Amino acid sequence: MPGESLPTGPEGGPGPAGPAAATRPPRPLWARLLLWGTAAGLALALLAAGAGAVLWIHFSRGLPSIPSLAEYRPPIVTEVLSADGQLVGEFFVERRKVVPYERIPRRLIQAFVASEDQSFFEHHGVDLLGTLRAAVNTYLLRRKMQGGSTITQQTAKSLLVSAEGFAEGTRRNLRRKIRELILATRLEAAFTKEEILFLYLNGVYLGHHSYGVQSAAENYYRKNVEELTLAEAALIAGLPQAPTRYSPFVNPEAARNRRRYVLRRMFEDGYITAAERKAAEEAEVRVFEVDDPFRETAPFYVEQVRRQVVERYGNDRLLRDGLRVETGMALEVQRGAQAAMLQGLMEVDHRQGYYGPVAQVAGAARDELLGRLARAWPRGSLRVGDYAVGLVTAVDDRAGAAQVAVGEEAGLLPISGMRWARRPNPEVWYPDALISRVSTALAPGDVILVRRVERKELLAREAGRSAEARAQVPEAPLLLSLEQEPRLQGALVSIEPFTGYVAAMVGGYDFEASEFNRAFQACRQPGSAFKPIVYSAAIDKLGYSPATLLTDAPIVYRDESSGVSWKPENFGQSFKGDVTLRDALVHSMNIPAVKVAAALGVDRLVEWARILGLTTPVKRELGSAIGSSCTTLWDLGQVYALLDRYGEKRRSTFVKRVLDRDGRVLEDHTAPADPWVPLSTRLAAAAAAVEAPRERVMDERSAYITVHLMQEVATVGTGAQAARLGKPAAGKTGTTNDSFDTWFLGFTRDLFTGVWLGYDKNETPLGRYETGGRAALPIWLATMQAALRDRPEPEFPIPAGIAFVRIDPATGRPVDGLDQGVVEPFKTEAQPVAEDAGKPRIEVRDLFGE
């Protein structure tokens, strides 16, 4: 424009708006496209980054926080231990035992790295190529789902499972995979490689309830992780991909092939030599059946412990928090009790008769059964004492035996192995009903339960028979006896009176068949086992003594409120007139016990039973004196243990200590004399015992007199078989009408055991000839013999204020001479005086020495 100057540049030349700028040639098309592409790429990258950030934030929501190693507290197994520290039960949602990294052997770590994540020590949590390959195969090509997970990602997955549950934490979708990837990068940032391996090897699932390598080492090889061989380590390291498919229990050949793959990878990565690889590949795939200590050791006992722990701490803590529950179980006593109960139930059940075969088969069903039996019991697998299912193939009365197919072998079942197999009849005396013909009980096609025996056992069964009968006991490679699953049930409780520990408890014949605990849950009539409660009350409250005269004569009681009359009877339906209290208890007479209860008064008797420890209600009727009110074996056991302590109340306990996963004591009921705990714990228990008040609910002299009379029950009375124990013992039998319930409860100074036998339902009695002394006492005796075999037992101590007088057991009057009458204890102020008062009283030292 005229009159205007052009803009100048920094050096005075034409500026950007000058003519030179107007004449700049346009950029080539390729340059413009490159510029536009770059700009678009940057924009897309920014958008992708933004979207990625949004997705990262979105998928990160709710992810579990990364714990520090100190905060790593995954679910671990709760262990239940016997008094001497042996494992008797486990409870868990994940059977895991966390072990420090230092305990995990190098070869096991190398096996996992070689087979699961070869580049573990190089990558930063994610194997990008592997993940891409798995994503393409899974989501684009729609091939089989592939993992491509690193060890870090698998560790992240286990954290997701713990936080979100198994179903959500293992869901196969893109969302879960992204969340796993995010968590893996966080793990790599938070931990060293060794720390990630520690988390992984303690969390990885390895089949058959095994979480972590320690649990797997125990489950498969019954050893600690540091004891694994190379072959064992390689097998375990091959399990994470498919624990069921590669299970050495389910598919040993697949496990062997997978182990071969792990060993090859270890060799290729330079972890092992060719010789080591070859030796490990040739090793036998030999694993042990997974232990189930709960069901295999003492299921009724441990189940009772479980209930108590859940009641105090909750089920979630039991299953996840790795408690250490120490019990009072004396494992050898428990095992002896279970063996005695099984043997005793079998013997009494045999006396009830034979219920018949398990089944009857013929034709194709017979052939199919024989095939199954052959697989279950291969040739040579049945040992002496083993039980098996057999099929009767022939019965020969002339030979006095049946042919029985047991697995792949043919056995011989002679009449001497089945004389008991009569038809059940509770009115028949068992010895008079033994069978003499095999065909009386068996027929071809019968499916039966048998036990392998030796000839000497069959000869022992024929001991009372003729020489001809004994000579007919055959010799054969495989001799059998007829057995059956008992319908009879039983319960047993053993308590150490002065520690309070429950040494043993059996709640029934078979926990698998019925978890009903008859020691705690079955309320049964105790019969004469209730009488020590009656007589101890009379001695303590009424001043009765062993010499007190009672009348054993018929009497009718009438309940005016109901208008019902009741006439008590003795077991043998006979009456003896005037008897001493001593004879009435020792020989378990009913009518004197009822009359003592009448003298006490029903209300006082009911209250006395409650004071001694019965929690089950006692009927306010005189029939309670002879056991008409139901109670539990556990409750009655508390009463007898109290009598053993001469009236001192103490708590009986299954659980002696509970510790948390960090070793902190949550509860402690340790006895000062417990040899299985540290000295410091015993000293603390002793100090607590000194400070704790002791409650004595009866005069110890009254208790001692009652115990002394119960000693005579166990030597010359209804429980005389207990004398075979060979140690000072006291006890009482109990039998109800028609023998629906049979009992024996007895104790030495250091151990009480009570036994009950009967049917769950009172539809069939045991039989009129079955009593507590005949049915229950043998189980008590076998249990106590096993428990006390190597333990000396002291005499029951004599408290101050007791005098011993020799009396006539029929009249209660003092007698002269050491060869007359019986010696009984009396309270010094109530001892009987001879008609000739000048005659000297017998001193304790005259009877028992200094």
Tab-separated table of N, CA and C in Angstrom, residues 459-585:
chain	number	residue	atom	x	y	z
A	459	LEU	N	-9.578	-123.585	67.890
A	459	LEU	CA	-9.440	-124.598	68.946
A	459	LEU	C	-9.798	-124.005	70.304
A	460	ALA	N	-9.403	-122.744	70.531
A	460	ALA	CA	-9.727	-122.098	71.803
A	460	ALA	C	-11.232	-121.941	71.956
A	461	ARG	N	-11.934	-121.691	70.873
A	461	ARG	CA	-13.391	-121.573	70.941
A	461	ARG	C	-14.051	-122.909	71.291
A	462	GLU	N	-13.394	-123.982	70.948
A	462	GLU	CA	-13.955	-125.310	71.204
A	462	GLU	C	-13.446	-125.893	72.512
A	463	ALA	N	-12.838	-125.050	73.355
A	463	ALA	CA	-12.167	-125.537	74.568
A	463	ALA	C	-13.103	-126.342	75.467
A	464	GLY	N	-14.351	-125.968	75.549
A	464	GLY	CA	-15.262	-126.669	76.451
A	464	GLY	C	-15.973	-127.841	75.833
A	465	ARG	N	-15.645	-128.160	74.615
A	465	ARG	CA	-16.333	-129.229	73.912
A	465	ARG	C	-15.515	-130.516	73.948
A	466	SER	N	-16.032	-131.558	73.356
A	466	SER	CA	-15.406	-132.866	73.409
A	466	SER	C	-14.117	-132.890	72.581
A	467	ALA	N	-13.300	-133.901	72.882
A	467	ALA	CA	-12.071	-134.079	72.119
A	467	ALA	C	-12.392	-134.327	70.649
A	468	GLU	N	-13.515	-134.999	70.391
A	468	GLU	CA	-13.916	-135.277	69.012
A	468	GLU	C	-14.230	-133.967	68.281
A	469	ALA	N	-14.917	-133.060	68.970
A	469	ALA	CA	-15.244	-131.782	68.350
A	469	ALA	C	-13.982	-130.990	68.063
A	470	ARG	N	-13.032	-131.032	68.990
A	470	ARG	CA	-11.776	-130.312	68.786
A	470	ARG	C	-10.976	-130.917	67.627
A	471	ALA	N	-11.043	-132.220	67.502
A	471	ALA	CA	-10.309	-132.877	66.427
A	471	ALA	C	-10.889	-132.535	65.060
A	472	GLN	N	-12.150	-132.116	65.019
A	472	GLN	CA	-12.789	-131.801	63.747
A	472	GLN	C	-12.449	-130.401	63.244
A	473	VAL	N	-11.755	-129.606	64.089
A	473	VAL	CA	-11.330	-128.295	63.614
A	473	VAL	C	-10.307	-128.516	62.509
A	474	PRO	N	-10.600	-128.084	61.290
A	474	PRO	CA	-9.744	-128.467	60.152
A	474	PRO	C	-8.453	-127.641	60.081
A	475	GLU	N	-7.550	-128.131	59.297
A	475	GLU	CA	-6.364	-127.364	58.917
A	475	GLU	C	-6.533	-126.990	57.453
A	476	ALA	N	-6.366	-125.718	57.152
A	476	ALA	CA	-6.544	-125.253	55.778
A	476	ALA	C	-5.701	-123.997	55.579
A	477	PRO	N	-5.306	-123.722	54.326
A	477	PRO	CA	-4.479	-122.521	54.079
A	477	PRO	C	-5.178	-121.231	54.478
A	478	LEU	N	-6.515	-121.187	54.328
A	478	LEU	CA	-7.253	-119.966	54.627
A	478	LEU	C	-8.470	-120.322	55.470
A	479	LEU	N	-8.337	-120.160	56.799
A	479	LEU	CA	-9.436	-120.429	57.728
A	479	LEU	C	-10.158	-119.136	58.061
A	480	LEU	N	-11.495	-119.222	58.203
A	480	LEU	CA	-12.312	-118.036	58.414
A	480	LEU	C	-13.248	-118.230	59.596
A	481	SER	N	-13.678	-117.120	60.169
A	481	SER	CA	-14.773	-117.149	61.136
A	481	SER	C	-15.863	-116.215	60.640
A	482	LEU	N	-17.082	-116.510	60.993
A	482	LEU	CA	-18.229	-115.694	60.580
A	482	LEU	C	-18.329	-114.463	61.475
A	483	GLU	N	-18.563	-113.308	60.864
A	483	GLU	CA	-18.718	-112.060	61.611
A	483	GLU	C	-19.964	-111.335	61.117
A	484	GLN	N	-20.313	-110.249	61.799
A	484	GLN	CA	-21.392	-109.389	61.331
A	484	GLN	C	-21.203	-107.991	61.910
A	485	GLU	N	-21.759	-107.009	61.219
A	485	GLU	CA	-21.721	-105.637	61.726
A	485	GLU	C	-22.629	-105.571	62.957
A	486	PRO	N	-22.084	-105.170	64.120
A	486	PRO	CA	-22.937	-105.133	65.306
A	486	PRO	C	-24.069	-104.116	65.178
A	487	ARG	N	-25.233	-104.496	65.645
A	487	ARG	CA	-26.317	-103.521	65.802
A	487	ARG	C	-26.245	-102.891	67.190
A	488	LEU	N	-25.558	-103.570	68.048
A	488	LEU	CA	-25.368	-103.075	69.403
A	488	LEU	C	-24.485	-101.834	69.372
A	489	GLN	N	-24.695	-100.954	70.343
A	489	GLN	CA	-23.877	-99.751	70.454
A	489	GLN	C	-23.258	-99.680	71.844
A	490	GLY	N	-22.242	-98.846	71.958
A	490	GLY	CA	-21.581	-98.691	73.256
A	490	GLY	C	-20.940	-97.326	73.352
A	491	ALA	N	-20.591	-96.942	74.567
A	491	ALA	CA	-19.892	-95.677	74.809
A	491	ALA	C	-18.937	-95.882	75.973
A	492	LEU	N	-17.870	-95.086	75.963
A	492	LEU	CA	-16.843	-95.205	77.006
A	492	LEU	C	-16.238	-93.834	77.279
A	493	VAL	N	-15.979	-93.572	78.551
A	493	VAL	CA	-15.284	-92.351	78.959
A	493	VAL	C	-14.240	-92.720	79.999
A	494	SER	N	-13.009	-92.214	79.806
A	494	SER	CA	-11.944	-92.372	80.805
A	494	SER	C	-11.473	-90.995	81.230
A	495	ILE	N	-11.375	-90.793	82.544
A	495	ILE	CA	-10.982	-89.494	83.097
A	495	ILE	C	-9.885	-89.703	84.128
A	496	GLU	N	-8.874	-88.853	84.074
A	496	GLU	CA	-7.884	-88.815	85.144
A	496	GLU	C	-8.440	-87.894	86.233
A	497	PRO	N	-8.874	-88.437	87.365
A	497	PRO	CA	-9.611	-87.624	88.340
A	497	PRO	C	-8.847	-86.419	88.866
A	498	PHE	N	-7.523	-86.522	89.004
A	498	PHE	CA	-6.790	-85.450	89.676
A	498	PHE	C	-6.155	-84.456	88.717
A	499	THR	N	-6.048	-84.785	87.427
A	499	THR	CA	-5.667	-83.778	86.444
A	499	THR	C	-6.903	-83.190	85.776
A	500	GLY	N	-7.991	-83.944	85.791
A	500	GLY	CA	-9.197	-83.523	85.095
A	500	GLY	C	-9.183	-83.849	83.620
A	501	TYR	N	-8.078	-84.395	83.105
A	501	TYR	CA	-7.992	-84.678	81.677
A	501	TYR	C	-8.896	-85.854	81.302
A	502	VAL	N	-9.604	-85.693	80.196
A	502	VAL	CA	-10.349	-86.816	79.625
A	502	VAL	C	-9.343	-87.631	78.822
A	503	ALA	N	-8.968	-88.781	79.346
A	503	ALA	CA	-7.914	-89.584	78.731
A	503	ALA	C	-8.398	-90.294	77.474
A	504	ALA	N	-9.679	-90.664	77.449
A	504	ALA	CA	-10.218	-91.380	76.288
A	504	ALA	C	-11.722	-91.205	76.256
A	505	MET	N	-12.286	-91.284	75.062
A	505	MET	CA	-13.741	-91.231	74.920
A	505	MET	C	-14.131	-91.899	73.604
A	506	VAL	N	-15.103	-92.786	73.684
A	506	VAL	CA	-15.650	-93.461	72.508
A	506	VAL	C	-17.156	-93.233	72.539
A	507	GLY	N	-17.697	-92.757	71.431
A	507	GLY	CA	-19.116	-92.426	71.410
A	507	GLY	C	-20.002	-93.413	70.694
A	508	GLY	N	-19.402	-94.489	70.166
A	508	GLY	CA	-20.213	-95.468	69.462
A	508	GLY	C	-19.342	-96.451	68.707
A	509	TYR	N	-19.993	-97.373	68.018
A	509	TYR	CA	-19.267	-98.418	67.296
A	509	TYR	C	-18.511	-97.857	66.099
A	510	ASP	N	-19.143	-96.964	65.334
A	510	ASP	CA	-18.535	-96.512	64.082
A	510	ASP	C	-18.961	-95.077	63.810
A	511	PHE	N	-18.012	-94.142	63.864
A	511	PHE	CA	-18.304	-92.729	63.624
A	511	PHE	C	-18.811	-92.504	62.208
A	512	GLU	N	-18.270	-93.255	61.239
A	512	GLU	CA	-18.691	-93.090	59.850
A	512	GLU	C	-20.164	-93.442	59.678
A	513	ALA	N	-20.611	-94.441	60.406
A	513	ALA	CA	-22.007	-94.869	60.274
A	513	ALA	C	-22.947	-93.948	61.041
A	514	SER	N	-22.501	-93.419	62.175
A	514	SER	CA	-23.339	-92.554	63.000
A	514	SER	C	-22.458	-91.666	63.859
A	515	GLU	N	-22.619	-90.342	63.717
A	515	GLU	CA	-21.850	-89.399	64.508
A	515	GLU	C	-22.509	-89.110	65.847
A	516	PHE	N	-23.628	-89.765	66.123
A	516	PHE	CA	-24.312	-89.588	67.398
A	516	PHE	C	-23.404	-90.064	68.525
A	517	ASN	N	-23.106	-89.168	69.460
A	517	ASN	CA	-22.162	-89.473	70.538
A	517	ASN	C	-22.924	-89.962	71.756
A	518	ARG	N	-22.872	-91.265	71.978
A	518	ARG	CA	-23.660	-91.857	73.048
A	518	ARG	C	-23.110	-91.565	74.444
A	519	ALA	N	-21.886	-91.104	74.527
A	519	ALA	CA	-21.338	-90.724	75.835
A	519	ALA	C	-21.943	-89.416	76.312
A	520	PHE	N	-22.343	-88.549	75.379
A	520	PHE	CA	-22.865	-87.230	75.731
A	520	PHE	C	-24.337	-87.054	75.392
A	521	GLN	N	-24.756	-87.651	74.286
A	521	GLN	CA	-26.077	-87.342	73.761
A	521	GLN	C	-27.141	-88.379	74.090
A	522	ALA	N	-26.735	-89.548	74.538
A	522	ALA	CA	-27.706	-90.601	74.847
A	522	ALA	C	-28.061	-90.550	76.326
A	523	CYS	N	-29.306	-90.259	76.617
A	523	CYS	CA	-29.779	-90.257	78.007
A	523	CYS	C	-30.404	-91.628	78.291
A	524	ARG	N	-29.737	-92.403	79.135
A	524	ARG	CA	-30.124	-93.793	79.370
A	524	ARG	C	-30.336	-94.044	80.856
A	525	GLN	N	-31.172	-95.015	81.156
A	525	GLN	CA	-31.392	-95.367	82.562
A	525	GLN	C	-30.150	-96.049	83.126
A	526	PRO	N	-29.628	-95.564	84.276
A	526	PRO	CA	-28.395	-96.140	84.818
A	526	PRO	C	-28.590	-97.399	85.637
A	527	GLY	N	-29.814	-97.736	85.972
A	527	GLY	CA	-30.019	-98.908	86.812
A	527	GLY	C	-29.272	-98.787	88.121
A	528	SER	N	-28.648	-99.887	88.539
A	528	SER	CA	-27.970	-99.912	89.839
A	528	SER	C	-26.717	-99.054	89.886
A	529	ALA	N	-26.243	-98.568	88.741
A	529	ALA	CA	-25.080	-97.680	88.749
A	529	ALA	C	-25.397	-96.364	89.450
A	530	PHE	N	-26.676	-96.097	89.710
A	530	PHE	CA	-27.079	-94.899	90.449
A	530	PHE	C	-26.942	-95.084	91.959
A	531	LYS	N	-26.847	-96.331	92.422
A	531	LYS	CA	-26.918	-96.602	93.863
A	531	LYS	C	-25.806	-95.964	94.690
A	532	PRO	N	-24.564	-95.825	94.181
A	532	PRO	CA	-23.575	-95.113	94.997
A	532	PRO	C	-24.009	-93.700	95.370
A	533	ILE	N	-24.828	-93.069	94.543
A	533	ILE	CA	-25.355	-91.750	94.893
A	533	ILE	C	-26.283	-91.869	96.089
A	534	VAL	N	-27.123	-92.897	96.087
A	534	VAL	CA	-28.078	-93.097	97.186
A	534	VAL	C	-27.334	-93.392	98.485
A	535	TYR	N	-26.426	-94.329	98.451
A	535	TYR	CA	-25.767	-94.751	99.687
A	535	TYR	C	-24.784	-93.701	100.205
A	536	SER	N	-24.133	-92.964	99.300
A	536	SER	CA	-23.241	-91.898	99.768
A	536	SER	C	-24.045	-90.817	100.483
A	537	ALA	N	-25.261	-90.544	100.021
A	537	ALA	CA	-26.114	-89.573	100.695
A	537	ALA	C	-26.505	-90.064	102.083
A	538	ALA	N	-26.847	-91.355	102.187
A	538	ALA	CA	-27.239	-91.899	103.490
A	538	ALA	C	-26.072	-91.871	104.470
A	539	ILE	N	-24.871	-92.188	103.996
A	539	ILE	CA	-23.686	-92.176	104.861
A	539	ILE	C	-23.351	-90.760	105.296
A	540	ASP	N	-23.463	-89.801	104.357
A	540	ASP	CA	-23.080	-88.421	104.661
A	540	ASP	C	-24.167	-87.671	105.415
A	541	LYS	N	-25.441	-87.887	105.103
A	541	LYS	CA	-26.518	-87.070	105.657
A	541	LYS	C	-27.283	-87.753	106.791
A	542	LEU	N	-27.332	-89.066	106.760
A	542	LEU	CA	-28.103	-89.780	107.783
A	542	LEU	C	-27.236	-90.537	108.767
A	543	GLY	N	-25.930	-90.513	108.596
A	543	GLY	CA	-25.047	-91.217	109.516
A	543	GLY	C	-25.047	-92.720	109.349
A	544	TYR	N	-25.501	-93.218	108.213
A	544	TYR	CA	-25.475	-94.656	107.979
A	544	TYR	C	-24.025	-95.136	107.866
A	545	SER	N	-23.846	-96.428	108.064
A	545	SER	CA	-22.518	-97.032	107.988
A	545	SER	C	-22.639	-98.389	107.307
A	546	PRO	N	-21.507	-99.039	106.999
A	546	PRO	CA	-21.589	-100.368	106.385
A	546	PRO	C	-22.380	-101.362	107.230
A	547	ALA	N	-22.467	-101.124	108.569
A	547	ALA	CA	-23.158	-102.071	109.455
A	547	ALA	C	-24.629	-101.752	109.647
A	548	THR	N	-25.100	-100.641	109.096
A	548	THR	CA	-26.509	-100.280	109.257
A	548	THR	C	-27.397	-101.367	108.660
A	549	LEU	N	-28.382	-101.790	109.428
A	549	LEU	CA	-29.292	-102.840	108.970
A	549	LEU	C	-30.437	-102.254	108.159
A	550	LEU	N	-30.692	-102.895	107.008
A	550	LEU	CA	-31.796	-102.524	106.129
A	550	LEU	C	-32.643	-103.766	105.906
A	551	THR	N	-33.903	-103.571	105.589
A	551	THR	CA	-34.800	-104.714	105.403
A	551	THR	C	-35.038	-104.967	103.935
A	552	ASP	N	-34.655	-106.169	103.515
A	552	ASP	CA	-34.893	-106.592	102.145
A	552	ASP	C	-36.122	-107.477	102.137
A	553	ALA	N	-37.295	-106.849	102.010
A	553	ALA	CA	-38.562	-107.569	102.029
A	553	ALA	C	-39.539	-106.859	101.105
A	554	PRO	N	-40.533	-107.603	100.583
A	554	PRO	CA	-41.474	-106.993	99.647
A	554	PRO	C	-42.169	-105.783	100.262
A	555	ILE	N	-42.383	-104.777	99.440
A	555	ILE	CA	-43.073	-103.568	99.882
A	555	ILE	C	-43.753	-102.946	98.684
A	556	VAL	N	-44.883	-102.301	98.936
A	556	VAL	CA	-45.630	-101.618	97.884
A	556	VAL	C	-45.681	-100.132	98.236
A	557	TYR	N	-45.272	-99.297	97.278
A	557	TYR	CA	-45.351	-97.851	97.459
A	557	TYR	C	-46.500	-97.321	96.616
A	558	ARG	N	-47.250	-96.391	97.194
A	558	ARG	CA	-48.375	-95.812	96.459
A	558	ARG	C	-48.168	-94.316	96.325
A	559	ASP	N	-48.281	-93.866	95.078
A	559	ASP	CA	-48.198	-92.440	94.802
A	559	ASP	C	-49.604	-91.867	94.910
A	560	GLU	N	-49.831	-91.128	96.020
A	560	GLU	CA	-51.174	-90.626	96.268
A	560	GLU	C	-51.609	-89.608	95.218
A	561	SER	N	-50.640	-88.883	94.634
A	561	SER	CA	-51.016	-87.868	93.646
A	561	SER	C	-51.528	-88.492	92.360
A	562	SER	N	-50.950	-89.649	91.990
A	562	SER	CA	-51.364	-90.283	90.740
A	562	SER	C	-52.234	-91.505	90.972
A	563	GLY	N	-52.234	-92.001	92.198
A	563	GLY	CA	-53.005	-93.193	92.502
A	563	GLY	C	-52.376	-94.469	91.986
A	564	VAL	N	-51.082	-94.411	91.604
A	564	VAL	CA	-50.383	-95.564	91.054
A	564	VAL	C	-49.592	-96.249	92.160
A	565	SER	N	-49.680	-97.571	92.206
A	565	SER	CA	-48.907	-98.347	93.164
A	565	SER	C	-47.704	-98.962	92.466
A	566	TRP	N	-46.619	-99.124	93.222
A	566	TRP	CA	-45.377	-99.642	92.634
A	566	TRP	C	-44.730	-100.598	93.617
A	567	LYS	N	-44.337	-101.781	93.105
A	567	LYS	CA	-43.716	-102.797	93.939
A	567	LYS	C	-42.321	-103.091	93.401
A	568	PRO	N	-41.277	-102.544	94.020
A	568	PRO	CA	-39.911	-102.818	93.552
A	568	PRO	C	-39.536	-104.272	93.773
A	569	GLU	N	-38.663	-104.779	92.889
A	569	GLU	CA	-38.205	-106.156	92.993
A	569	GLU	C	-36.689	-106.208	92.843
A	570	ASN	N	-36.086	-107.257	93.414
A	570	ASN	CA	-34.657	-107.485	93.217
A	570	ASN	C	-34.434	-108.210	91.900
A	571	PHE	N	-33.175	-108.205	91.439
A	571	PHE	CA	-32.840	-108.818	90.153
A	571	PHE	C	-33.220	-110.291	90.113
A	572	GLY	N	-32.980	-111.005	91.186
A	572	GLY	CA	-33.273	-112.429	91.200
A	572	GLY	C	-34.636	-112.788	91.773
A	573	GLN	N	-35.489	-111.787	92.005
A	573	GLN	CA	-36.830	-111.974	92.573
A	573	GLN	C	-36.813	-112.716	93.917
A	574	SER	N	-35.719	-112.565	94.678
A	574	SER	CA	-35.662	-113.183	96.002
A	574	SER	C	-35.469	-112.099	97.051
A	575	PHE	N	-35.730	-112.452	98.336
A	575	PHE	CA	-35.624	-111.482	99.428
A	575	PHE	C	-34.831	-112.103	100.559
A	576	LYS	N	-34.002	-111.289	101.239
A	576	LYS	CA	-33.099	-111.817	102.248
A	576	LYS	C	-33.398	-111.319	103.652
A	577	GLY	N	-34.453	-110.578	103.796
A	577	GLY	CA	-34.770	-110.075	105.140
A	577	GLY	C	-33.830	-108.954	105.545
A	578	ASP	N	-33.387	-108.960	106.805
A	578	ASP	CA	-32.481	-107.918	107.286
A	578	ASP	C	-31.082	-108.133	106.705
A	579	VAL	N	-30.553	-107.071	106.091
A	579	VAL	CA	-29.203	-107.114	105.520
A	579	VAL	C	-28.466	-105.838	105.912
A	580	THR	N	-27.146	-105.930	105.923
A	580	THR	CA	-26.363	-104.733	106.188
A	580	THR	C	-26.304	-103.864	104.935
A	581	LEU	N	-26.037	-102.596	105.158
A	581	LEU	CA	-25.864	-101.690	104.025
A	581	LEU	C	-24.739	-102.198	103.136
A	582	ARG	N	-23.708	-102.747	103.765
A	582	ARG	CA	-22.580	-103.290	103.005
A	582	ARG	C	-23.046	-104.360	102.028
A	583	ASP	N	-23.817	-105.333	102.471
A	583	ASP	CA	-24.283	-106.396	101.595
A	583	ASP	C	-25.281	-105.884	100.562
A	584	ALA	N	-26.097	-104.926	100.954
A	584	ALA	CA	-27.092	-104.382	100.032
A	584	ALA	C	-26.428	-103.729	98.826
A	585	LEU	N	-25.317	-102.989	99.050
A	585	LEU	CA	-24.628	-102.350	97.945
A	585	LEU	C	-23.769	-103.342	97.175
